[in-house]
Amino acid sequence: MSTFLFVTPTWDGQAWAQHMQGAMPQRTMRVWPDMGDVADVHYVAAWLPPANVLRSLPNLKVIFSLGAGVDAILSDPTLPENTPIVRVNDPDLTMRMSEHIVLQVLMHHRQQRRLDANQKAKIWDNFPQHAASALRVGVMGLGVLGADAARKLSVMGFPTAGWSRTRKTVEGVHCYAGATELDAFLARTDVLISLLPATLETDGILNRGLFQKLARSGPFGAPILINAGRGRQQVEADIVAALDAGELYAASLDVFQKEPLAPSSPFWSHGKVILTPHSAADSDTATICAYVAQQIERFERGGDLQNVVDRRQGY
Ligand SMILES: NC(=O)c1ccc[n+]([C@@H]2O[C@H](COP(=O)([O-])OP(=O)(O)OC[C@H]3O[C@@H](n4cnc5c(N)ncnc54)[C@H](OP(=O)(O)O)[C@@H]3O)[C@@H](O)[C@H]2O)c1
């Protein structure tokens, strides 16, 4: 008997278990706190697991994250030390994220909000639009998601750069690496896009000091921020202050320090903010379950697990 357990207290574990059962009909599905015989639990899907739950499973072989980020698993201080953590890396999720990023860049580049306001007010104003070549985009994080978004923006004609911890090679993208090259990357960037993971190093990285290092010579006279990485990366009071002071021209935010975003947040009604509810890359449930089933099948045949998280780096 091999059990697949969902330890996802903030999600609808029952609904996920039903989908996963379809992908793995021969396995028993359980949803914490109903764990059955803990000795039977070989695989777990976790998101914000309560302390000591994963540690109580003596035969646990793999912990799965049902998303690309793993911060909500690594946050468990009682996480078993040696169990591999596998995250989702799936073309469907990547495609959705790139759609979101391209959409946000174009919303700002083509001044869609201004056009919307004009339509509502019945104002015929065909103000000049800028060429893509005038707007330099810069992607923080050149992993699976960042590299794909950067490639697509580059193909559309935006001068594109990226920044990562270690140096990458991405066609059409000027690649910067490490803390020593961050300032040069920022200085040439009109639209800053974060697709970084949440780690101790990236916490609070999107702050006013960093915004002040961005280019100011672009078509809008001040830089634009797009964050679809994690809310922990952004100092929200700094974003509001920078928008109000004109240090940022606009922002597209998909992620927040605290989600769901409180009704009292100034972002809801800020005229310079495009807000989405952490929906940039909501992947298809069936696709994710098929990916997990395929990883387990491969592992049980003696193959290597794919997309295993580097716990020391935190992503
Ligand atoms: N909003 C949403 O709906 C949504 C959906 C999915 C994912 N996400 C977020 O997107 C993040 C990225 O996903 P991914 O699959 O692209 O991750 P990934 O493949 O692990 O890539 C992470 C990238 O960030 C870079 N990085 C990490 N720490 C850094 C640091 N301190 N300084 C500079 N660069 C650093 C890495 O550098 P190296 O290449 O040198 O390792 C890598 O290029 C996830 O962790 C998650 O938080 C959001």
CSV table of C-alpha atoms and ligand atoms in Angstrom, one decimal:
chain,number,residue,atom,x,y,z
A,1,MET,CA,0.0,0.0,0.0
A,2,SER,CA,1.4,3.4,-1.0
A,3,THR,CA,-0.3,6.6,0.1
A,4,PHE,CA,-0.1,10.0,-1.4
A,5,LEU,CA,-0.9,12.6,1.2
A,6,PHE,CA,-1.9,16.2,0.8
A,7,VAL,CA,-0.7,18.5,3.6
A,8,THR,CA,-2.1,21.7,2.2
A,9,PRO,CA,-4.1,23.3,4.9
A,10,THR,CA,-4.8,26.5,3.1
A,11,TRP,CA,-5.9,24.8,-0.2
A,12,ASP,CA,-8.8,22.5,-1.0
A,13,GLY,CA,-6.9,19.3,-0.5
A,14,GLN,CA,-10.0,17.1,-1.2
A,15,ALA,CA,-10.4,18.6,-4.7
A,16,TRP,CA,-6.7,18.2,-5.4
A,17,ALA,CA,-6.8,14.6,-4.1
A,18,GLN,CA,-9.6,13.8,-6.5
A,19,HIS,CA,-7.6,15.1,-9.5
A,20,MET,CA,-4.5,13.3,-8.3
A,21,GLN,CA,-6.4,10.0,-7.9
A,22,GLY,CA,-7.2,10.3,-11.6
A,23,ALA,CA,-3.5,10.5,-12.5
A,24,MET,CA,-2.6,7.7,-10.0
A,25,PRO,CA,-5.6,5.3,-9.8
A,26,GLN,CA,-3.6,2.6,-8.0
A,27,ARG,CA,-2.5,4.8,-5.1
A,28,THR,CA,-4.4,5.7,-1.9
A,29,MET,CA,-5.1,9.5,-1.6
A,30,ARG,CA,-5.4,11.1,1.8
A,31,VAL,CA,-5.8,14.7,3.0
A,32,TRP,CA,-4.2,15.8,6.3
A,33,PRO,CA,-5.2,15.5,9.1
A,34,ASP,CA,-6.5,12.1,7.9
A,35,MET,CA,-3.1,10.4,7.4
A,36,GLY,CA,-4.1,6.7,7.9
A,37,ASP,CA,-1.2,4.5,8.7
A,38,VAL,CA,1.8,7.0,8.6
A,39,ALA,CA,4.1,4.2,7.6
A,40,ASP,CA,2.2,3.9,4.2
A,41,VAL,CA,2.8,7.6,3.3
A,42,HIS,CA,5.5,7.6,0.6
A,43,TYR,CA,4.7,10.9,-1.1
A,44,VAL,CA,3.4,14.2,0.0
A,45,ALA,CA,2.2,17.4,-1.7
A,46,ALA,CA,2.8,20.2,0.8
A,47,TRP,CA,2.0,23.9,1.1
A,48,LEU,CA,2.4,25.6,4.4
A,49,PRO,CA,2.6,22.2,6.3
A,50,PRO,CA,2.0,22.5,10.0
A,51,ALA,CA,5.1,21.8,12.2
A,52,ASN,CA,6.1,18.2,12.7
A,53,VAL,CA,3.5,16.7,10.3
A,54,LEU,CA,6.0,15.8,7.5
A,55,ARG,CA,8.6,14.8,10.2
A,56,SER,CA,6.1,12.3,11.6
A,57,LEU,CA,6.2,10.2,8.3
A,58,PRO,CA,8.8,7.5,8.7
A,59,ASN,CA,8.8,6.3,5.0
A,60,LEU,CA,8.4,9.6,3.2
A,61,LYS,CA,10.3,9.5,-0.1
A,62,VAL,CA,9.5,12.8,-1.9
A,63,ILE,CA,7.9,16.1,-1.0
A,64,PHE,CA,6.2,17.8,-3.9
A,65,SER,CA,5.4,21.5,-4.3
A,66,LEU,CA,2.4,21.9,-6.6
A,67,GLY,CA,3.8,25.3,-7.7
A,68,ALA,CA,7.1,26.6,-9.0
A,69,GLY,CA,7.9,28.3,-5.6
A,70,VAL,CA,8.9,26.3,-2.5
A,71,ASP,CA,9.1,29.0,0.1
A,72,ALA,CA,5.8,27.7,1.6
A,73,ILE,CA,7.5,24.3,2.2
A,74,LEU,CA,11.0,25.5,3.3
A,75,SER,CA,9.2,27.7,5.9
A,76,ASP,CA,8.6,24.6,8.0
A,77,PRO,CA,11.3,24.6,10.6
A,78,THR,CA,10.7,20.9,11.3
A,79,LEU,CA,11.1,19.8,7.6
A,80,PRO,CA,12.8,16.3,7.4
A,81,GLU,CA,16.4,17.0,6.5
A,82,ASN,CA,17.1,14.6,3.7
A,83,THR,CA,13.8,14.1,1.8
A,84,PRO,CA,14.1,15.5,-1.7
A,85,ILE,CA,11.7,18.4,-2.6
A,86,VAL,CA,10.5,18.4,-6.2
A,87,ARG,CA,8.8,21.5,-7.6
A,88,VAL,CA,6.6,22.0,-10.7
A,89,ASN,CA,8.4,23.0,-13.8
A,90,ASP,CA,5.9,22.6,-16.6
A,91,PRO,CA,5.6,24.2,-20.0
A,92,ASP,CA,1.9,25.1,-19.3
A,93,LEU,CA,2.9,27.1,-16.2
A,94,THR,CA,5.8,28.8,-18.0
A,95,MET,CA,3.6,29.8,-20.9
A,96,ARG,CA,1.0,31.3,-18.6
A,97,MET,CA,3.6,33.3,-16.7
A,98,SER,CA,5.1,34.6,-20.0
A,99,GLU,CA,1.6,35.6,-21.1
A,100,HIS,CA,1.2,37.6,-17.9
A,101,ILE,CA,4.6,39.3,-18.2
A,102,VAL,CA,4.1,40.2,-21.9
A,103,LEU,CA,0.6,41.5,-21.2
A,104,GLN,CA,1.8,43.7,-18.3
A,105,VAL,CA,4.7,45.1,-20.3
A,106,LEU,CA,2.3,45.9,-23.2
A,107,MET,CA,-0.3,47.4,-20.9
A,108,HIS,CA,2.3,50.0,-19.8
A,109,HIS,CA,4.1,50.3,-23.2
A,110,ARG,CA,0.9,50.9,-25.2
A,111,GLN,CA,-0.7,53.0,-22.3
A,112,GLN,CA,-3.8,50.8,-22.2
A,113,ARG,CA,-5.1,52.3,-19.0
A,114,ARG,CA,-5.0,55.8,-20.6
A,115,LEU,CA,-6.9,54.5,-23.6
A,116,ASP,CA,-9.5,52.8,-21.4
A,117,ALA,CA,-10.1,56.1,-19.5
A,118,ASN,CA,-10.4,57.9,-22.8
A,119,GLN,CA,-12.9,55.4,-24.1
A,120,LYS,CA,-15.0,55.7,-20.9
A,121,ALA,CA,-15.0,59.5,-21.3
A,122,LYS,CA,-15.6,59.3,-25.1
A,123,ILE,CA,-12.3,61.2,-25.8
A,124,TRP,CA,-10.8,60.6,-29.2
A,125,ASP,CA,-7.1,61.2,-28.5
A,126,ASN,CA,-4.6,59.3,-30.7
A,127,PHE,CA,-1.6,60.3,-28.7
A,128,PRO,CA,1.8,59.1,-30.0
A,129,GLN,CA,2.9,55.6,-29.0
A,130,HIS,CA,6.6,54.6,-28.5
A,131,ALA,CA,8.5,52.0,-30.4
A,132,ALA,CA,9.3,48.8,-28.4
A,133,SER,CA,12.9,49.5,-29.1
A,134,ALA,CA,12.6,52.6,-26.8
A,135,LEU,CA,11.6,50.6,-23.7
A,136,ARG,CA,14.4,48.6,-22.0
A,137,VAL,CA,13.1,45.7,-20.0
A,138,GLY,CA,15.1,43.9,-17.3
A,139,VAL,CA,14.1,40.6,-15.8
A,140,MET,CA,15.4,39.7,-12.3
A,141,GLY,CA,15.6,35.9,-12.1
A,142,LEU,CA,16.6,34.1,-15.3
A,143,GLY,CA,15.3,30.7,-14.2
A,144,VAL,CA,12.7,28.6,-16.0
A,145,LEU,CA,10.1,31.5,-15.9
A,146,GLY,CA,12.4,34.5,-16.2
A,147,ALA,CA,14.4,33.2,-19.2
A,148,ASP,CA,11.2,32.3,-21.1
A,149,ALA,CA,9.6,35.7,-20.5
A,150,ALA,CA,12.9,37.5,-21.4
A,151,ARG,CA,13.2,35.6,-24.6
A,152,LYS,CA,9.7,36.5,-25.6
A,153,LEU,CA,10.1,40.1,-24.8
A,154,SER,CA,13.3,40.2,-26.8
A,155,VAL,CA,11.5,38.7,-29.8
A,156,MET,CA,8.9,41.5,-29.6
A,157,GLY,CA,11.7,44.1,-30.0
A,158,PHE,CA,12.2,45.3,-26.4
A,159,PRO,CA,15.9,45.7,-25.6
A,160,THR,CA,16.0,43.0,-22.9
A,161,ALA,CA,18.4,42.2,-20.1
A,162,GLY,CA,18.3,39.7,-17.3
A,163,TRP,CA,20.0,39.3,-13.9
A,164,SER,CA,20.6,36.1,-11.9
A,165,ARG,CA,22.8,34.8,-9.2
A,166,THR,CA,25.0,32.8,-11.6
A,167,ARG,CA,25.6,33.8,-15.2
A,168,LYS,CA,23.2,32.6,-17.8
A,169,THR,CA,23.1,32.6,-21.6
A,170,VAL,CA,19.7,33.5,-23.1
A,171,GLU,CA,19.4,34.2,-26.8
A,172,GLY,CA,18.7,37.9,-27.4
A,173,VAL,CA,19.1,38.8,-23.7
A,174,HIS,CA,22.0,40.7,-22.2
A,175,CYS,CA,22.8,38.6,-19.1
A,176,TYR,CA,24.1,40.2,-15.9
A,177,ALA,CA,25.0,38.2,-12.8
A,178,GLY,CA,25.6,38.6,-9.1
A,179,ALA,CA,25.5,41.4,-6.7
A,180,THR,CA,28.4,43.2,-8.4
A,181,GLU,CA,26.5,43.6,-11.7
A,182,LEU,CA,23.1,44.5,-10.2
A,183,ASP,CA,23.6,48.3,-10.4
A,184,ALA,CA,24.7,48.2,-14.0
A,185,PHE,CA,21.6,46.1,-14.8
A,186,LEU,CA,19.3,48.5,-13.0
A,187,ALA,CA,20.9,51.6,-14.6
A,188,ARG,CA,19.9,50.4,-18.1
A,189,THR,CA,16.3,49.2,-17.1
A,190,ASP,CA,13.1,51.1,-17.8
A,191,VAL,CA,10.8,48.2,-16.9
A,192,LEU,CA,11.9,46.1,-14.0
A,193,ILE,CA,10.3,42.6,-13.8
A,194,SER,CA,10.9,40.3,-10.8
A,195,LEU,CA,10.6,36.6,-11.3
A,196,LEU,CA,12.9,35.8,-8.4
A,197,PRO,CA,12.1,33.1,-5.8
A,198,ALA,CA,11.5,34.1,-2.2
A,199,THR,CA,14.7,33.5,-0.2
A,200,LEU,CA,16.4,35.2,2.6
A,201,GLU,CA,18.6,37.0,0.0
A,202,THR,CA,15.7,38.3,-2.1
A,203,ASP,CA,13.5,39.3,0.8
A,204,GLY,CA,12.8,43.1,0.5
A,205,ILE,CA,15.0,43.4,-2.5
A,206,LEU,CA,12.4,45.6,-4.3
A,207,ASN,CA,12.8,48.7,-2.1
A,208,ARG,CA,13.1,52.4,-2.7
A,209,GLY,CA,16.9,52.4,-2.7
A,210,LEU,CA,16.8,49.9,-5.6
A,211,PHE,CA,14.1,51.9,-7.5
A,212,GLN,CA,16.3,55.0,-7.3
A,213,LYS,CA,19.0,53.1,-9.3
A,214,LEU,CA,16.7,52.4,-12.2
A,215,ALA,CA,16.9,54.3,-15.5
A,216,ARG,CA,15.0,57.6,-15.8
A,217,SER,CA,15.8,58.3,-19.5
A,218,GLY,CA,13.1,56.0,-20.9
A,219,PRO,CA,9.9,57.1,-22.7
A,220,PHE,CA,7.9,57.6,-19.5
A,221,GLY,CA,10.6,59.5,-17.6
A,222,ALA,CA,10.4,57.1,-14.6
A,223,PRO,CA,10.7,53.3,-14.4
A,224,ILE,CA,7.9,50.7,-14.2
A,225,LEU,CA,7.9,47.8,-11.7
A,226,ILE,CA,6.3,44.4,-12.5
A,227,ASN,CA,6.4,41.8,-9.7
A,228,ALA,CA,5.1,38.3,-10.2
A,229,GLY,CA,7.8,36.6,-8.1
A,230,ARG,CA,6.7,36.7,-4.5
A,231,GLY,CA,5.3,39.4,-2.2
A,232,ARG,CA,8.1,39.0,0.3
A,233,GLN,CA,10.4,40.6,-2.2
A,234,GLN,CA,8.6,43.9,-2.2
A,235,VAL,CA,8.6,46.6,0.5
A,236,GLU,CA,5.1,47.8,-0.1
A,237,ALA,CA,5.3,51.1,1.7
A,238,ASP,CA,8.3,51.9,-0.5
A,239,ILE,CA,6.4,51.1,-3.7
A,240,VAL,CA,3.5,53.4,-2.7
A,241,ALA,CA,6.0,56.2,-1.7
A,242,ALA,CA,8.0,55.8,-4.9
A,243,LEU,CA,4.8,55.9,-7.0
A,244,ASP,CA,3.5,59.0,-5.2
A,245,ALA,CA,6.9,60.7,-5.5
A,246,GLY,CA,7.1,59.9,-9.2
A,247,GLU,CA,10.2,57.8,-8.7
A,248,LEU,CA,8.2,54.9,-10.2
A,249,TYR,CA,5.9,55.7,-13.1
A,250,ALA,CA,3.6,52.7,-12.6
A,251,ALA,CA,3.5,49.1,-11.2
A,252,SER,CA,1.9,45.8,-12.0
A,253,LEU,CA,1.7,43.6,-8.9
A,254,ASP,CA,0.5,40.0,-8.8
A,255,VAL,CA,1.9,39.1,-5.4
A,256,PHE,CA,1.8,40.7,-2.0
A,257,GLN,CA,3.4,40.5,1.4
A,258,LYS,CA,0.1,39.2,2.8
A,259,GLU,CA,-2.4,37.4,0.6
A,260,PRO,CA,-5.3,37.7,0.1
A,261,LEU,CA,-4.6,41.5,0.0
A,262,ALA,CA,-6.4,43.3,2.8
A,263,PRO,CA,-9.3,45.7,1.7
A,264,SER,CA,-7.4,48.5,3.4
A,265,SER,CA,-4.4,48.2,1.1
A,266,PRO,CA,-3.7,51.4,-0.9
A,267,PHE,CA,-2.9,49.2,-4.0
A,268,TRP,CA,-6.6,48.5,-4.7
A,269,SER,CA,-7.4,52.0,-5.7
A,270,HIS,CA,-4.0,53.4,-6.6
A,271,GLY,CA,-4.2,55.0,-10.0
A,272,LYS,CA,-0.8,53.9,-11.1
A,273,VAL,CA,-1.1,50.2,-10.1
A,274,ILE,CA,-2.4,47.3,-12.0
A,275,LEU,CA,-3.3,44.6,-9.5
A,276,THR,CA,-3.9,40.9,-10.1
A,277,PRO,CA,-4.7,38.3,-7.4
A,278,HIS,CA,-1.6,36.0,-7.6
A,279,SER,CA,-3.0,34.6,-10.8
A,280,ALA,CA,-0.1,35.2,-13.1
A,281,ALA,CA,0.5,31.5,-13.7
A,282,ASP,CA,-2.3,29.5,-12.2
A,283,SER,CA,-1.5,26.2,-13.8
A,284,ASP,CA,-4.0,23.6,-14.9
A,285,THR,CA,-4.7,21.0,-12.1
A,286,ALA,CA,-4.7,18.0,-14.4
A,287,THR,CA,-1.4,19.1,-15.9
A,288,ILE,CA,0.2,19.4,-12.5
A,289,CYS,CA,-1.1,16.0,-11.3
A,290,ALA,CA,0.1,14.3,-14.5
A,291,TYR,CA,3.6,15.9,-13.9
A,292,VAL,CA,3.7,14.5,-10.3
A,293,ALA,CA,2.5,11.1,-11.4
A,294,GLN,CA,5.2,11.0,-14.1
A,295,GLN,CA,7.9,12.0,-11.5
A,296,ILE,CA,6.8,9.2,-9.2
A,297,GLU,CA,6.7,6.6,-12.0
A,298,ARG,CA,10.2,7.7,-13.1
A,299,PHE,CA,11.5,7.6,-9.5
A,300,GLU,CA,10.1,4.1,-8.9
A,301,ARG,CA,11.7,2.8,-12.1
A,302,GLY,CA,15.1,3.9,-10.6
A,303,GLY,CA,15.4,7.2,-12.6
A,304,ASP,CA,16.4,10.6,-11.1
A,305,LEU,CA,13.8,13.0,-9.9
A,306,GLN,CA,13.7,16.2,-11.9
A,307,ASN,CA,13.5,19.8,-10.6
A,308,VAL,CA,14.8,18.9,-7.2
A,309,VAL,CA,15.1,22.0,-5.0
A,310,ASP,CA,18.6,23.1,-3.7
A,311,ARG,CA,17.7,23.6,-0.1
A,312,ARG,CA,20.9,25.6,0.6
A,313,GLN,CA,20.0,28.2,-2.0
A,314,GLY,CA,16.4,28.1,-0.9
A,315,TYR,CA,14.9,27.6,-4.4
B,1,LIG,N1,2.9,34.8,-9.5
B,1,LIG,C1,2.7,33.5,-9.8
B,1,LIG,O1,1.6,33.1,-10.1
B,1,LIG,C2,3.9,32.6,-9.7
B,1,LIG,C3,3.8,31.3,-10.3
B,1,LIG,C4,4.9,30.5,-10.3
B,1,LIG,C5,6.1,31.0,-9.8
B,1,LIG,N2,6.2,32.2,-9.2
B,1,LIG,C6,7.4,32.7,-8.6
B,1,LIG,O2,8.4,32.7,-9.6
B,1,LIG,C7,9.6,32.2,-9.0
B,1,LIG,C8,10.6,31.8,-10.1
B,1,LIG,O3,10.2,30.6,-10.7
B,1,LIG,P1,11.3,29.8,-11.6
B,1,LIG,O4,10.6,28.5,-12.0
B,1,LIG,O5,11.7,30.6,-12.7
B,1,LIG,O6,12.5,29.6,-10.6
B,1,LIG,P2,14.0,29.1,-10.9
B,1,LIG,O7,14.0,28.3,-12.2
B,1,LIG,O8,14.4,28.4,-9.7
B,1,LIG,O9,14.8,30.4,-11.2
B,1,LIG,C9,15.1,31.3,-10.2
B,1,LIG,C10,16.0,32.4,-10.8
B,1,LIG,O10,16.2,33.4,-9.8
B,1,LIG,C11,17.6,33.6,-9.6
B,1,LIG,N3,18.0,34.0,-8.3
B,1,LIG,C12,17.7,33.3,-7.1
B,1,LIG,N4,18.2,34.0,-6.1
B,1,LIG,C13,18.9,35.1,-6.6
B,1,LIG,C14,19.7,36.1,-6.0
B,1,LIG,N5,19.8,36.2,-4.7
B,1,LIG,N6,20.2,37.0,-6.8
B,1,LIG,C15,20.0,36.9,-8.2
B,1,LIG,N7,19.3,36.0,-8.8
B,1,LIG,C16,18.8,35.0,-8.0
B,1,LIG,C17,18.2,32.2,-10.0
B,1,LIG,O11,19.6,32.4,-10.3
B,1,LIG,P3,20.5,31.2,-10.9
B,1,LIG,O12,20.0,30.9,-12.3
B,1,LIG,O13,21.9,31.7,-10.8
B,1,LIG,O14,20.2,30.0,-9.9
B,1,LIG,C18,17.4,31.8,-11.2
B,1,LIG,O15,17.8,32.5,-12.4
B,1,LIG,C19,9.2,31.1,-8.1
B,1,LIG,O16,10.2,30.9,-7.1
B,1,LIG,C20,7.9,31.7,-7.5
B,1,LIG,O17,8.2,32.5,-6.4
B,1,LIG,C21,5.1,33.0,-9.2
